[in-house]
mmCIF file of C-alpha atoms in Angstrom:
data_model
loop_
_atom_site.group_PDB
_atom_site.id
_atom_site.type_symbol
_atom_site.label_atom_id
_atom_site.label_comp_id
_atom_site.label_asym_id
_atom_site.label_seq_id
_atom_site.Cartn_x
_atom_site.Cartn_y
_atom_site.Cartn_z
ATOM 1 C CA UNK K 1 0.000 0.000 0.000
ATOM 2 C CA UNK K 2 2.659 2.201 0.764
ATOM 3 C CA UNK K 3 4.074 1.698 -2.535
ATOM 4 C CA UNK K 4 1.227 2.466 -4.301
ATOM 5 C CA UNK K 5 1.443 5.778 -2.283
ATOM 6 C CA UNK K 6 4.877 6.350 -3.972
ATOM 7 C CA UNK K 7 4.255 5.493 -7.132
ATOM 8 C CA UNK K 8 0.918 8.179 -7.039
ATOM 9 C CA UNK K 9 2.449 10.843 -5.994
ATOM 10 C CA UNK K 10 5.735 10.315 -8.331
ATOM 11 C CA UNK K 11 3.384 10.402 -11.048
ATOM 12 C CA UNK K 12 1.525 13.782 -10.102
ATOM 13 C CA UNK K 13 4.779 15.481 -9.648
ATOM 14 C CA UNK K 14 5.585 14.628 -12.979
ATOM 15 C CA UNK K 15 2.587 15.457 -14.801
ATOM 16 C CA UNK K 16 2.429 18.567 -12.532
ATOM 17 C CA UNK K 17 5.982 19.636 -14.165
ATOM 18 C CA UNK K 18 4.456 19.619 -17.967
ATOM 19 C CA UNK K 19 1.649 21.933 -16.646
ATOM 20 C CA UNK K 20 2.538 25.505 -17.245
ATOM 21 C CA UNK K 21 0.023 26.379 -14.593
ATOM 22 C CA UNK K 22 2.230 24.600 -11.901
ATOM 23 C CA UNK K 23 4.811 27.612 -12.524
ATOM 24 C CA UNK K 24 3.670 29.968 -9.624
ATOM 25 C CA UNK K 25 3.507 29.960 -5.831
ATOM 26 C CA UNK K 26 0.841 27.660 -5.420
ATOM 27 C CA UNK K 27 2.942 24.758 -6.782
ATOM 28 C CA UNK K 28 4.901 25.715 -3.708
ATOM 29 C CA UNK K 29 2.114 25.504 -1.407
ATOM 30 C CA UNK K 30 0.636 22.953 -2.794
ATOM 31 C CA UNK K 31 3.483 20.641 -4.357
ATOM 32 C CA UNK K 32 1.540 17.564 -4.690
ATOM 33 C CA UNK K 33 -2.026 17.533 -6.232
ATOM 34 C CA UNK K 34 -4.180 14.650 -7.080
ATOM 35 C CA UNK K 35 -3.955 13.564 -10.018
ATOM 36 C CA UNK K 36 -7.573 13.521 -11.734
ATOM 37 C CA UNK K 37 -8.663 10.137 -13.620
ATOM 38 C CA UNK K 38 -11.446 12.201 -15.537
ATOM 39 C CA UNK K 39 -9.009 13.981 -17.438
ATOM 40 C CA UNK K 40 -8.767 13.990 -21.115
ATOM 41 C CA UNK K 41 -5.761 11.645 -22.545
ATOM 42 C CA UNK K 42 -5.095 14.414 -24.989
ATOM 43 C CA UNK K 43 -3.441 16.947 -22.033
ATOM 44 C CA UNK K 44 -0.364 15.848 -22.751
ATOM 45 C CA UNK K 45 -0.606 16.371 -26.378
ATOM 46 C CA UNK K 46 -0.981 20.394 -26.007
ATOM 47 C CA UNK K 47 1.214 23.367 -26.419
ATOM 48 C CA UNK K 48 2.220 24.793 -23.274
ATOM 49 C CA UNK K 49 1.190 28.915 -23.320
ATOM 50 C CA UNK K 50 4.462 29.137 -22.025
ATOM 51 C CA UNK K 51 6.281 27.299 -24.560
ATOM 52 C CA UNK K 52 4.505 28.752 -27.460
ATOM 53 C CA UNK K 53 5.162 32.495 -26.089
ATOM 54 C CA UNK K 54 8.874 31.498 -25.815
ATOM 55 C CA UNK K 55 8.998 30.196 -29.484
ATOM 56 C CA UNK K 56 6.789 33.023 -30.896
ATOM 57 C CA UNK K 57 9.410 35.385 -28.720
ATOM 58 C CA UNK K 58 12.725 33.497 -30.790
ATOM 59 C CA UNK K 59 11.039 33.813 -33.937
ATOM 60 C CA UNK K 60 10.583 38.168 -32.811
ATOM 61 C CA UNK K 61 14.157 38.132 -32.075
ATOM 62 C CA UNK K 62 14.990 36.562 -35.769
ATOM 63 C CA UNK K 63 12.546 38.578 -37.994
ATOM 64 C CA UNK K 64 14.054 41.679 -35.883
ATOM 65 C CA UNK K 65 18.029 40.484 -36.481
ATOM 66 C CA UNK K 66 17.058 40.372 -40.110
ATOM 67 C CA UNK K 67 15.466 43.500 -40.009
ATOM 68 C CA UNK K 68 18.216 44.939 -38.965
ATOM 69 C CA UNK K 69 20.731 43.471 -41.393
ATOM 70 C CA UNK K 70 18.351 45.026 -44.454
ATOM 71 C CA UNK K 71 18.098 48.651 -42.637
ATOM 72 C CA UNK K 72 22.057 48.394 -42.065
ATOM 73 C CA UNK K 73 22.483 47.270 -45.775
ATOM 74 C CA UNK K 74 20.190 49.636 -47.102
ATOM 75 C CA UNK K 75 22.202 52.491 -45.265
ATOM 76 C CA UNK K 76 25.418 51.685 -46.596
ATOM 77 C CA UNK K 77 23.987 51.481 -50.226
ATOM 78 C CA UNK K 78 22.583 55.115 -49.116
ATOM 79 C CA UNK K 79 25.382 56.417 -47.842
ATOM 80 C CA UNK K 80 27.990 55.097 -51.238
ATOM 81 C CA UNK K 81 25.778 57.098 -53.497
ATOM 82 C CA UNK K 82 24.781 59.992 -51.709
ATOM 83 C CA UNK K 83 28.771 61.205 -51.898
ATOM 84 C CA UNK K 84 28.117 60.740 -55.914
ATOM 85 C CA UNK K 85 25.223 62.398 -55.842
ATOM 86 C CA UNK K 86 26.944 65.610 -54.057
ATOM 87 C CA UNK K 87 29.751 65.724 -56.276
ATOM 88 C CA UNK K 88 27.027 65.699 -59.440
ATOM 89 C CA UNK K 89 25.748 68.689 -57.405
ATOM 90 C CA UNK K 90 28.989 70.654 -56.136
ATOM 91 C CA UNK K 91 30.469 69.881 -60.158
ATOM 92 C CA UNK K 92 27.447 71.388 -61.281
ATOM 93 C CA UNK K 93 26.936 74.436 -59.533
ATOM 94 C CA UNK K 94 29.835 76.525 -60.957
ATOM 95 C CA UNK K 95 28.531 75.850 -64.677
ATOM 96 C CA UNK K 96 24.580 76.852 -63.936
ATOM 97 C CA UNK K 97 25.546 79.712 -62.047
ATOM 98 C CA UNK K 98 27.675 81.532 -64.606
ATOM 99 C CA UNK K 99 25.626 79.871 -67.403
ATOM 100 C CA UNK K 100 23.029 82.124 -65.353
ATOM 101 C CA UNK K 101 25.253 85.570 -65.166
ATOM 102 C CA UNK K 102 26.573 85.499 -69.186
ATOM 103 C CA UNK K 103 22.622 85.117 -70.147
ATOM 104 C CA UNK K 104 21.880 88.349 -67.302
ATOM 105 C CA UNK K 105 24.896 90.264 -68.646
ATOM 106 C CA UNK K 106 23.334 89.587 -72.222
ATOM 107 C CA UNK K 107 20.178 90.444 -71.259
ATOM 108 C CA UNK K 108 21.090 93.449 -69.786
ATOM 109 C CA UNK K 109 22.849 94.715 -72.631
ATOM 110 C CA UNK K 110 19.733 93.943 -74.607
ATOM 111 C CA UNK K 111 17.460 96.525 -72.809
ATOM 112 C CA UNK K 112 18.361 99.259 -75.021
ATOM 113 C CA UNK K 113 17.371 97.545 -77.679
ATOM 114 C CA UNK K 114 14.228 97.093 -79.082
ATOM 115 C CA UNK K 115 14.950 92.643 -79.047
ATOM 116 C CA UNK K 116 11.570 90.461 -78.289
ATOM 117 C CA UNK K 117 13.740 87.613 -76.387
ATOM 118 C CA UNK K 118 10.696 85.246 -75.506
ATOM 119 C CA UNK K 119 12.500 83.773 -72.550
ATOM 120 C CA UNK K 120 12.910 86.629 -70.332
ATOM 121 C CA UNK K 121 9.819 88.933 -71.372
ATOM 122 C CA UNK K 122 7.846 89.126 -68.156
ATOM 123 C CA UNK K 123 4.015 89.393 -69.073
ATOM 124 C CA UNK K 124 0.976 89.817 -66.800
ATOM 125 C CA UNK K 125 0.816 86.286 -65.069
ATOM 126 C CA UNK K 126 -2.748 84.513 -65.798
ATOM 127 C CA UNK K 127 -1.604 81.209 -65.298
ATOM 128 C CA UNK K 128 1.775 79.298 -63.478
ATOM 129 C CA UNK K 129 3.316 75.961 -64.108
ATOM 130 C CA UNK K 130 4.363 74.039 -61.554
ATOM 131 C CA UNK K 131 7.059 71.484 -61.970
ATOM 132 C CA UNK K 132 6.668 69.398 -58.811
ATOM 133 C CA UNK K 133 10.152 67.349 -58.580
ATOM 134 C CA UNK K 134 9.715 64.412 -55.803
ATOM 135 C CA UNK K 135 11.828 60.673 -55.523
ATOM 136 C CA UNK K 136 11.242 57.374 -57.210
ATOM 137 C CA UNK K 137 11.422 55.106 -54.308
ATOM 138 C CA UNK K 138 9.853 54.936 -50.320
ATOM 139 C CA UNK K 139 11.786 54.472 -46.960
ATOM 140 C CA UNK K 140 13.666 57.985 -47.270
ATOM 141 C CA UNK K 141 11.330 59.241 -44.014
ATOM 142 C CA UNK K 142 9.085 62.484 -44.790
ATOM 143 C CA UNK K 143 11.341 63.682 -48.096
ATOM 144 C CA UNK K 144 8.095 63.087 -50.661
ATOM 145 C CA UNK K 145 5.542 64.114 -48.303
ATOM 146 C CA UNK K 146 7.538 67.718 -47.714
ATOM 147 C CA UNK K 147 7.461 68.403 -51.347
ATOM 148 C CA UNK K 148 4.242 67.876 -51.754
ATOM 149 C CA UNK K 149 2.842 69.690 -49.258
ATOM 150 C CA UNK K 150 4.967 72.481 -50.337
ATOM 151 C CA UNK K 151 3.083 72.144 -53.597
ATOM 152 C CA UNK K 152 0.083 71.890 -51.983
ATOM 153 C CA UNK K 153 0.721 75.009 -50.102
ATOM 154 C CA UNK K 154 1.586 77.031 -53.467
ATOM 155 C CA UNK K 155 -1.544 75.510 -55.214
ATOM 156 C CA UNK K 156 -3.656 76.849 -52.315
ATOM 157 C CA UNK K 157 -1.612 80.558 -52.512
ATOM 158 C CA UNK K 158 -2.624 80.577 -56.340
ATOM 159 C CA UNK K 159 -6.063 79.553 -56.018
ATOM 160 C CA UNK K 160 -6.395 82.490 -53.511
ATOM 161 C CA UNK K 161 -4.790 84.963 -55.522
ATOM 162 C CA UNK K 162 -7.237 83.713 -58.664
ATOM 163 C CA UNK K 163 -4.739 81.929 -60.570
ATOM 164 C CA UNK K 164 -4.916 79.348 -62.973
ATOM 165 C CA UNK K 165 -2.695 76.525 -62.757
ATOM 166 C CA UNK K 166 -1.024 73.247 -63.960
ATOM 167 C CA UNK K 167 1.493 70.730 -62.676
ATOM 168 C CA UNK K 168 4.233 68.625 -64.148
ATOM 169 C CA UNK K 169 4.798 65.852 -62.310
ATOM 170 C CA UNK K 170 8.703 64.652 -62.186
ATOM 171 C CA UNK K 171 9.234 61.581 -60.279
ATOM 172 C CA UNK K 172 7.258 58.250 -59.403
ATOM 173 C CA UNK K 173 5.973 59.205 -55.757
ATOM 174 C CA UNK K 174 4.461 62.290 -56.910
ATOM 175 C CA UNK K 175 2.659 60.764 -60.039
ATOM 176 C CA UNK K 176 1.160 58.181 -57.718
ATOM 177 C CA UNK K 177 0.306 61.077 -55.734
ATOM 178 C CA UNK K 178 -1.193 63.107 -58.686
ATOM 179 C CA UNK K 179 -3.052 60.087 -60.167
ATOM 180 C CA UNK K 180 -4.980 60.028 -57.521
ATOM 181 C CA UNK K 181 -6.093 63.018 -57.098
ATOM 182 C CA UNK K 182 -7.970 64.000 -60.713
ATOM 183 C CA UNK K 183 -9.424 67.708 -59.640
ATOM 184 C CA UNK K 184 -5.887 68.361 -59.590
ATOM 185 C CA UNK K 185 -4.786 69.665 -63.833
ATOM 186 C CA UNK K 186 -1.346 67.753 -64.502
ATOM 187 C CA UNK K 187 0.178 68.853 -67.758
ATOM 188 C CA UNK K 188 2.779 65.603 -67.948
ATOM 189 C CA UNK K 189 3.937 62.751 -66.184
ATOM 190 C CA UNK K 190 7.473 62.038 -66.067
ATOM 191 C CA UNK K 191 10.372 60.117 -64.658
ATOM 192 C CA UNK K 192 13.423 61.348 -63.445
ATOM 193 C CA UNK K 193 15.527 58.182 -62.953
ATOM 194 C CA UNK K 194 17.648 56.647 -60.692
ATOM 195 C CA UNK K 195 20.483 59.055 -62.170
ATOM 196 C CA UNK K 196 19.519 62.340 -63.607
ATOM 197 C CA UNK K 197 21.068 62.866 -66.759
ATOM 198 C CA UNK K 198 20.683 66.080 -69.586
ATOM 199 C CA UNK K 199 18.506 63.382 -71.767
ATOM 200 C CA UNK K 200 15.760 63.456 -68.311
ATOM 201 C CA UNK K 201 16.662 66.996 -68.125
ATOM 202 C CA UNK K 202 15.802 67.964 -71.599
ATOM 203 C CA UNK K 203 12.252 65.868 -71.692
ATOM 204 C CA UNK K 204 11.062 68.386 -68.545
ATOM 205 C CA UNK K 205 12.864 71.623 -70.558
ATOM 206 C CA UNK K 206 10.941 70.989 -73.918
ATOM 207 C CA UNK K 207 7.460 70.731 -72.120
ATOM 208 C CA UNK K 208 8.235 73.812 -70.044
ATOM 209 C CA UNK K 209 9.999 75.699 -73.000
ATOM 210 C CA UNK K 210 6.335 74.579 -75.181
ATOM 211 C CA UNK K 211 4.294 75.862 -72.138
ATOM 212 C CA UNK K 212 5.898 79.185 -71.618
ATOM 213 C CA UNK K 213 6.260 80.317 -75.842
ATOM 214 C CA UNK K 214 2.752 79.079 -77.006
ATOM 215 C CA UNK K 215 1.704 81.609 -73.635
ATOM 216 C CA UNK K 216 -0.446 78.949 -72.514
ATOM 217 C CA UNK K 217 1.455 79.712 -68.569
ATOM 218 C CA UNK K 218 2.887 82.981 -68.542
ATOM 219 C CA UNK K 219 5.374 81.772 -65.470
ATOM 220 C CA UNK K 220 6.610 78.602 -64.646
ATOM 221 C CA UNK K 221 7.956 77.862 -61.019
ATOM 222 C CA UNK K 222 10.001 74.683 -60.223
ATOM 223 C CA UNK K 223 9.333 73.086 -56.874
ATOM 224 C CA UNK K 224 12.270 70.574 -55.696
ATOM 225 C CA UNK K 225 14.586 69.737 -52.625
ATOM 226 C CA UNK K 226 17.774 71.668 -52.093
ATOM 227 C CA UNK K 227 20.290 69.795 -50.380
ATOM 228 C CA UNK K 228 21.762 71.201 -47.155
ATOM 229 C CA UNK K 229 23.519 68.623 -45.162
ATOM 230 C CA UNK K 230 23.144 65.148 -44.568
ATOM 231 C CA UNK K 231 20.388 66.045 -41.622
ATOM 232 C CA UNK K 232 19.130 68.667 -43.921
ATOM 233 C CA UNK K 233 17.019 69.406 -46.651
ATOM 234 C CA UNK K 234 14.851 72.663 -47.792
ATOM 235 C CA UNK K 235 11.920 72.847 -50.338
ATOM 236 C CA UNK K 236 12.333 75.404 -52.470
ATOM 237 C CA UNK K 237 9.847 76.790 -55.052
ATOM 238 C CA UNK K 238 13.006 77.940 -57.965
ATOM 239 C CA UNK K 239 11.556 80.690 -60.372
ATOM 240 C CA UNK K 240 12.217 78.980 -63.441
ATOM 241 C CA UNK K 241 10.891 81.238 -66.221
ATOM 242 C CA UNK K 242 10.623 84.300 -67.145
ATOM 243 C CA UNK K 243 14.526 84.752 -66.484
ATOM 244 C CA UNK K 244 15.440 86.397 -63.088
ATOM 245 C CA UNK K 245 16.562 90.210 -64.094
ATOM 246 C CA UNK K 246 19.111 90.232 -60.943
ATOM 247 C CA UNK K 247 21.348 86.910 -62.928
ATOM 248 C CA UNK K 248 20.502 84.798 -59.732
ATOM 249 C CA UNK K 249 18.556 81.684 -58.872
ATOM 250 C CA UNK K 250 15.076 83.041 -57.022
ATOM 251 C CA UNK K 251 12.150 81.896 -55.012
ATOM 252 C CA UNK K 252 9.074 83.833 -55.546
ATOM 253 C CA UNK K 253 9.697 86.520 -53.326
ATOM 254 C CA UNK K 254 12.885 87.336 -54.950
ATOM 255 C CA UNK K 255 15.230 86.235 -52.517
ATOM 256 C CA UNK K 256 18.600 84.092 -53.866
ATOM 257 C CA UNK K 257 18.344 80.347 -53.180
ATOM 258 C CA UNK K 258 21.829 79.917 -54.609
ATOM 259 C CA UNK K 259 24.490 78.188 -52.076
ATOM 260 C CA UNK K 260 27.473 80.184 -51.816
ATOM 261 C CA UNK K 261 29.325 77.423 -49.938
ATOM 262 C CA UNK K 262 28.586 73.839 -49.677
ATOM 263 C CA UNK K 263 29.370 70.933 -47.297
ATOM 264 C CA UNK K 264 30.992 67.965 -48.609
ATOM 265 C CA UNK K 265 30.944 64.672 -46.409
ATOM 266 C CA UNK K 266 33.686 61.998 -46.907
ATOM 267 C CA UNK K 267 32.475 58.845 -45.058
ATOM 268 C CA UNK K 268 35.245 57.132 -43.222
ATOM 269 C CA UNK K 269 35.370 54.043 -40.483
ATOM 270 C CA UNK K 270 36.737 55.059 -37.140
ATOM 271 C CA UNK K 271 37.127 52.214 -34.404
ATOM 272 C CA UNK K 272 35.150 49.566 -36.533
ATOM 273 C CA UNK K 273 31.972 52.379 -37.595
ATOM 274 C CA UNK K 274 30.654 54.110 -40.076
ATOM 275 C CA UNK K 275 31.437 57.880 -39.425
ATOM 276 C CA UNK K 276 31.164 61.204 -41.460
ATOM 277 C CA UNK K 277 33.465 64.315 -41.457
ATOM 278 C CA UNK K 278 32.619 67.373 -42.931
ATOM 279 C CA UNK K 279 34.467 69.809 -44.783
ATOM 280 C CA UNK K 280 33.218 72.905 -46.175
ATOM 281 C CA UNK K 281 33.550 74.276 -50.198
ATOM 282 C CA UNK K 282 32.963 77.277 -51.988
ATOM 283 C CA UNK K 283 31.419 77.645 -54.973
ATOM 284 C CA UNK K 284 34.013 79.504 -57.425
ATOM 285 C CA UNK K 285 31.567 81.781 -59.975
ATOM 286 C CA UNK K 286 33.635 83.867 -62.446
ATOM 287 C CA UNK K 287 32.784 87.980 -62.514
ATOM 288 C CA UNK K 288 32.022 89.550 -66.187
ATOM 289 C CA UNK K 289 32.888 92.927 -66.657
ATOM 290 C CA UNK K 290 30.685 95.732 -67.282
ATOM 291 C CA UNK K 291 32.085 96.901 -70.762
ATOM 292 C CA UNK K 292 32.340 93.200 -71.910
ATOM 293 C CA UNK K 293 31.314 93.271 -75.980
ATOM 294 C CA UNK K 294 30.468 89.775 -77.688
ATOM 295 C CA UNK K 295 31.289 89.137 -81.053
ATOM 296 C CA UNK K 296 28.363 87.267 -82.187
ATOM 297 C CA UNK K 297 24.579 89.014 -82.169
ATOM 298 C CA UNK K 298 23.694 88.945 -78.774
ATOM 299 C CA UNK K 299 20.115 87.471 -79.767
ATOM 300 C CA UNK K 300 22.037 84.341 -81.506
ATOM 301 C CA UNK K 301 23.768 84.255 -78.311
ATOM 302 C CA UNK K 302 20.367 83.926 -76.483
ATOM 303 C CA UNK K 303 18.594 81.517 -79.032
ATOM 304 C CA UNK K 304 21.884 79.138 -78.037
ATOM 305 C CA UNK K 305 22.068 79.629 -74.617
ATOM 306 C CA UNK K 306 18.738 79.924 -73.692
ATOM 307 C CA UNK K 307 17.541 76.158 -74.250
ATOM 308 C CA UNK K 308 20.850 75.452 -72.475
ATOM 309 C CA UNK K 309 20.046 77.276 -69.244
ATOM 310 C CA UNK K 310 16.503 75.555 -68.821
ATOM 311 C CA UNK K 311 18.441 72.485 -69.383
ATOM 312 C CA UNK K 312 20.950 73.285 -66.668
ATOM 313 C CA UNK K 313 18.549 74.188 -64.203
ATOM 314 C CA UNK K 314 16.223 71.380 -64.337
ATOM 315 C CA UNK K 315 19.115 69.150 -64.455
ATOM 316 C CA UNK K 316 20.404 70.503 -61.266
ATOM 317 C CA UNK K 317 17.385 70.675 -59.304
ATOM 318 C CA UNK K 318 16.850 66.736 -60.479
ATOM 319 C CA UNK K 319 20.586 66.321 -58.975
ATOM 320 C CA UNK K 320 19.554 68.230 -55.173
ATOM 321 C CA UNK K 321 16.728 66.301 -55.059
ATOM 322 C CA UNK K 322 18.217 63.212 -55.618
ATOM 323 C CA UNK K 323 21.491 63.982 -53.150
ATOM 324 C CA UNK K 324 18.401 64.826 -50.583
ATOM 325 C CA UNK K 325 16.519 62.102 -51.272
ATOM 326 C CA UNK K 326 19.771 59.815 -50.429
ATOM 327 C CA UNK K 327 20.508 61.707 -47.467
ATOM 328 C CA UNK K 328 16.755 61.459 -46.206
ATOM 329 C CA UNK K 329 17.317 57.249 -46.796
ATOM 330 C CA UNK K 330 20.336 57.252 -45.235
ATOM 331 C CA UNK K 331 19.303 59.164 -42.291
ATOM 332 C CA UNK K 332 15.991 56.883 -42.037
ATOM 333 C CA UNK K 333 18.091 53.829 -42.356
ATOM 334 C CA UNK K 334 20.104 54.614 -39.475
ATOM 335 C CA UNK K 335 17.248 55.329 -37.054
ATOM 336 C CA UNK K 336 15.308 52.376 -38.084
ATOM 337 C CA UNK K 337 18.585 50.190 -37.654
ATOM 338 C CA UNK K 338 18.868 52.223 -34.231
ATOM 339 C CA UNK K 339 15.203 51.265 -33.391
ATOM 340 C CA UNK K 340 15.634 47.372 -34.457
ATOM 341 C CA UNK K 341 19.163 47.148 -32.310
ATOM 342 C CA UNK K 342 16.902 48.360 -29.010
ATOM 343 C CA UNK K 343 13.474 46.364 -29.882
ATOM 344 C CA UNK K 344 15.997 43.350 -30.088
ATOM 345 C CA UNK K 345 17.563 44.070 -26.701
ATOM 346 C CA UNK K 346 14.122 44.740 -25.072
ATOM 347 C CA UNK K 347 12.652 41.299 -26.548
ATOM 348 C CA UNK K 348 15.692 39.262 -25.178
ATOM 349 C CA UNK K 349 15.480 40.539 -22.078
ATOM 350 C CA UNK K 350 11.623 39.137 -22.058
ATOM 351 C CA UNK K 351 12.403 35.892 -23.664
ATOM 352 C CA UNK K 352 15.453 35.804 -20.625
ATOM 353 C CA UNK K 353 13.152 36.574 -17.501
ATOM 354 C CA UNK K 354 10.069 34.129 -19.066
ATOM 355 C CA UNK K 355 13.027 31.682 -20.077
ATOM 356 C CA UNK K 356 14.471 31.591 -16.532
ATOM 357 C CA UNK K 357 10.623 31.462 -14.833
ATOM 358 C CA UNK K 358 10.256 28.527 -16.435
ATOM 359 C CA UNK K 359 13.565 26.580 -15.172
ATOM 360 C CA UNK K 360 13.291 28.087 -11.540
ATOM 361 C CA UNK K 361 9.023 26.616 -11.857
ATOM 362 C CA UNK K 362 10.760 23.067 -12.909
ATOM 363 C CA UNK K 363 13.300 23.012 -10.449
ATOM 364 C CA UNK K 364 11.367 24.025 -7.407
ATOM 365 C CA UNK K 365 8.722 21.566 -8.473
ATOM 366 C CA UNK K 366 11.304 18.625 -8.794
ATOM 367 C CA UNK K 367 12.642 19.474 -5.311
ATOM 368 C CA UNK K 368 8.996 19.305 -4.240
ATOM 369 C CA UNK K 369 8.252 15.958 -5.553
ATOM 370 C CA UNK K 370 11.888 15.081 -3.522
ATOM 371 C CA UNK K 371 10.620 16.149 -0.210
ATOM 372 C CA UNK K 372 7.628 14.928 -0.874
ATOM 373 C CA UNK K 373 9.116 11.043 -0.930
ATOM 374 C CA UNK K 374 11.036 11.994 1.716
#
């Protein structure tokens, strides 16, 4: 009989061990319960609760490492071609700007004359173009949704003023945008590439060039993001046409968006990481003299030019907002990789407490069952 005794309660200290409800203080009080004869012969077939929220934990822990992995990836890829991107930018600059004084200096020798130069006639303004520049691709944090709320804003400023108005769409996040929204006139949808080049350039210049000489927009505005810093980026809304009298790249109240110097960012490793150091550049633009005479007609020299400056510009704005676009990826990359190293941290220090409940629950029960037979 007393055998039978043993052999009971060996039994319920075992099955009590596979029960995850045995893992708190009552097992302690209570270290030996019947056994119950009723119960189902499946029991022992079922998932422990703790079990499963230990394995559902590992597989958080994995999808989260891998996470991490594409974010860190993804910023490196970033951060290689946003230092391309600049140096498109920086390279750029010089020729635009003094593309942009020899076509002022022209003009302004012009104003005696009695020249029609189509480009830089400034008529009563009826109705604007708006060439809204935004990215191609997501995960760059609020870069798309910036520009287009700066275009919003504008569209709202014309519509008070009583202005007509029509958008060309450059980029794939803003034609999504666009499509979507049909009370809103879009002239064109276009694509600016993973690498603007003067062929991408040139398919924005001959719709706006079209636009502004057939008078159907009498002033055409180009919204895109300059690029500041690597934390840093500014919409701008870039007067594109009629030409700026002062020689100088505009908003619309006149003021000069040009940057006179420029940070460049060389990305280094220092103690096993990914670091930046800046250092800063000036633009060089050259200075044309007052009594400088051309040989040609200055209107040839306009025709030529001309086509070559809208060109330029576009060009360059497609180059900022790609550089800023890079940046804004790179910058969201790091947080999110920043975000995934402490989520991972947090979840094994869950899966560690519930992990080592569990073993202290087992052991205490086992040393029950021991005094138990005791």
């Amino acid at each position: 009989m007393a055998c039978t005794n043993l052999t009971t309660m060996w039994v319920s200290s075992k099955l009590s061990i596979s029960d995850s409800s045995s893992l708190s203080f009552r097992s302690i009080l209570n270290p030996l319960p019947l056994p119950n004869h009723n119960s189902s012969p499946s029991r022992s077939s079922s998932v422990s609760p703790i079990q499963s929220s230990l394995r559902e934990l590992r597989d958080r822990i994995d999808s989260v490492k891998n996470t991490q992995k594409i974010t860190e990836a993804m910023k490196l890829v970033a951060a290689a071609k946003v230092r391309r991107a600049q140096e498109a930018v920086v390279n750029g600059r010089p020729f635009s700007e003094t593309l942009v004084e020899v076509l002022y200096n022209i003009n302004e020798q012009l104003q005696t004359d009695d020249i029609d130069v189509p480009l830089t006639k400034i008529r009563p303004v009826k109705k604007v173009a708006l060439v809204v520049v935004t990215g191609d691709r997501g995960l760059c944090g609020g870069f798309n949704n910036f520009i287009i709320k700066k275009a919003e804003a504008r569209i709202k400023e014309l519509q008070g003023l009583g202005l007509d108005y029509t958008v060309i769409s450059v980029g794939k996040k803003g034609n999504s945008y666009f499509l979507r929204r049909p009370y809103i006139p879009v002239d064109k949808y276009l694509e600016a590439g993973t690498l603007p080049t003067a062929k991408e350039a040139q398919a924005v210049a001959d719709d706006v060039f079209s636009l502004f000489i057939s008078e159907e927009v009498d002033k055409v505005e180009l919204l895109y993001t300059k690029f500041v810093s690597l934390v840093k980026s500014e919409p701008v809304i870039h007067t594109l046409l009629p030409l700026s009298p002062k020689g100088e790249i505009c908003d619309i109240n006149g003021n000069c968006v040009d940057a006179a110097e420029d940070e460049l960012f060389r990305l280094t490793t220092k103690e096993g990481k990914l670091t930046v150091e800046r250092e800063t550049f000036r633009t060089p633009t050259a200075d044309f003299s007052p009594i400088l005479q051309f040989e040609q007609d200055p209107v040839q020299i306009l025709d030529a030019l001309l086509p070559l400056y809208l060109n330029s510009q576009i060009l360059r704005a497609l180059q900022e907002s790609l550089a800023s676009e890079l940046a804004a990826r790179m910058s969201a990359m790091s947080s999110a990789s920043d975000n995934a190293s402490d989520l991972k941290k947090s979840l094994s220090m869950v899966y560690n407490r519930k992990r080592q409940a569990k073993i202290t629950g087992e052991i205490l029960e086992i040393v029950a069952g021991a005094n138990a037979q005791a």
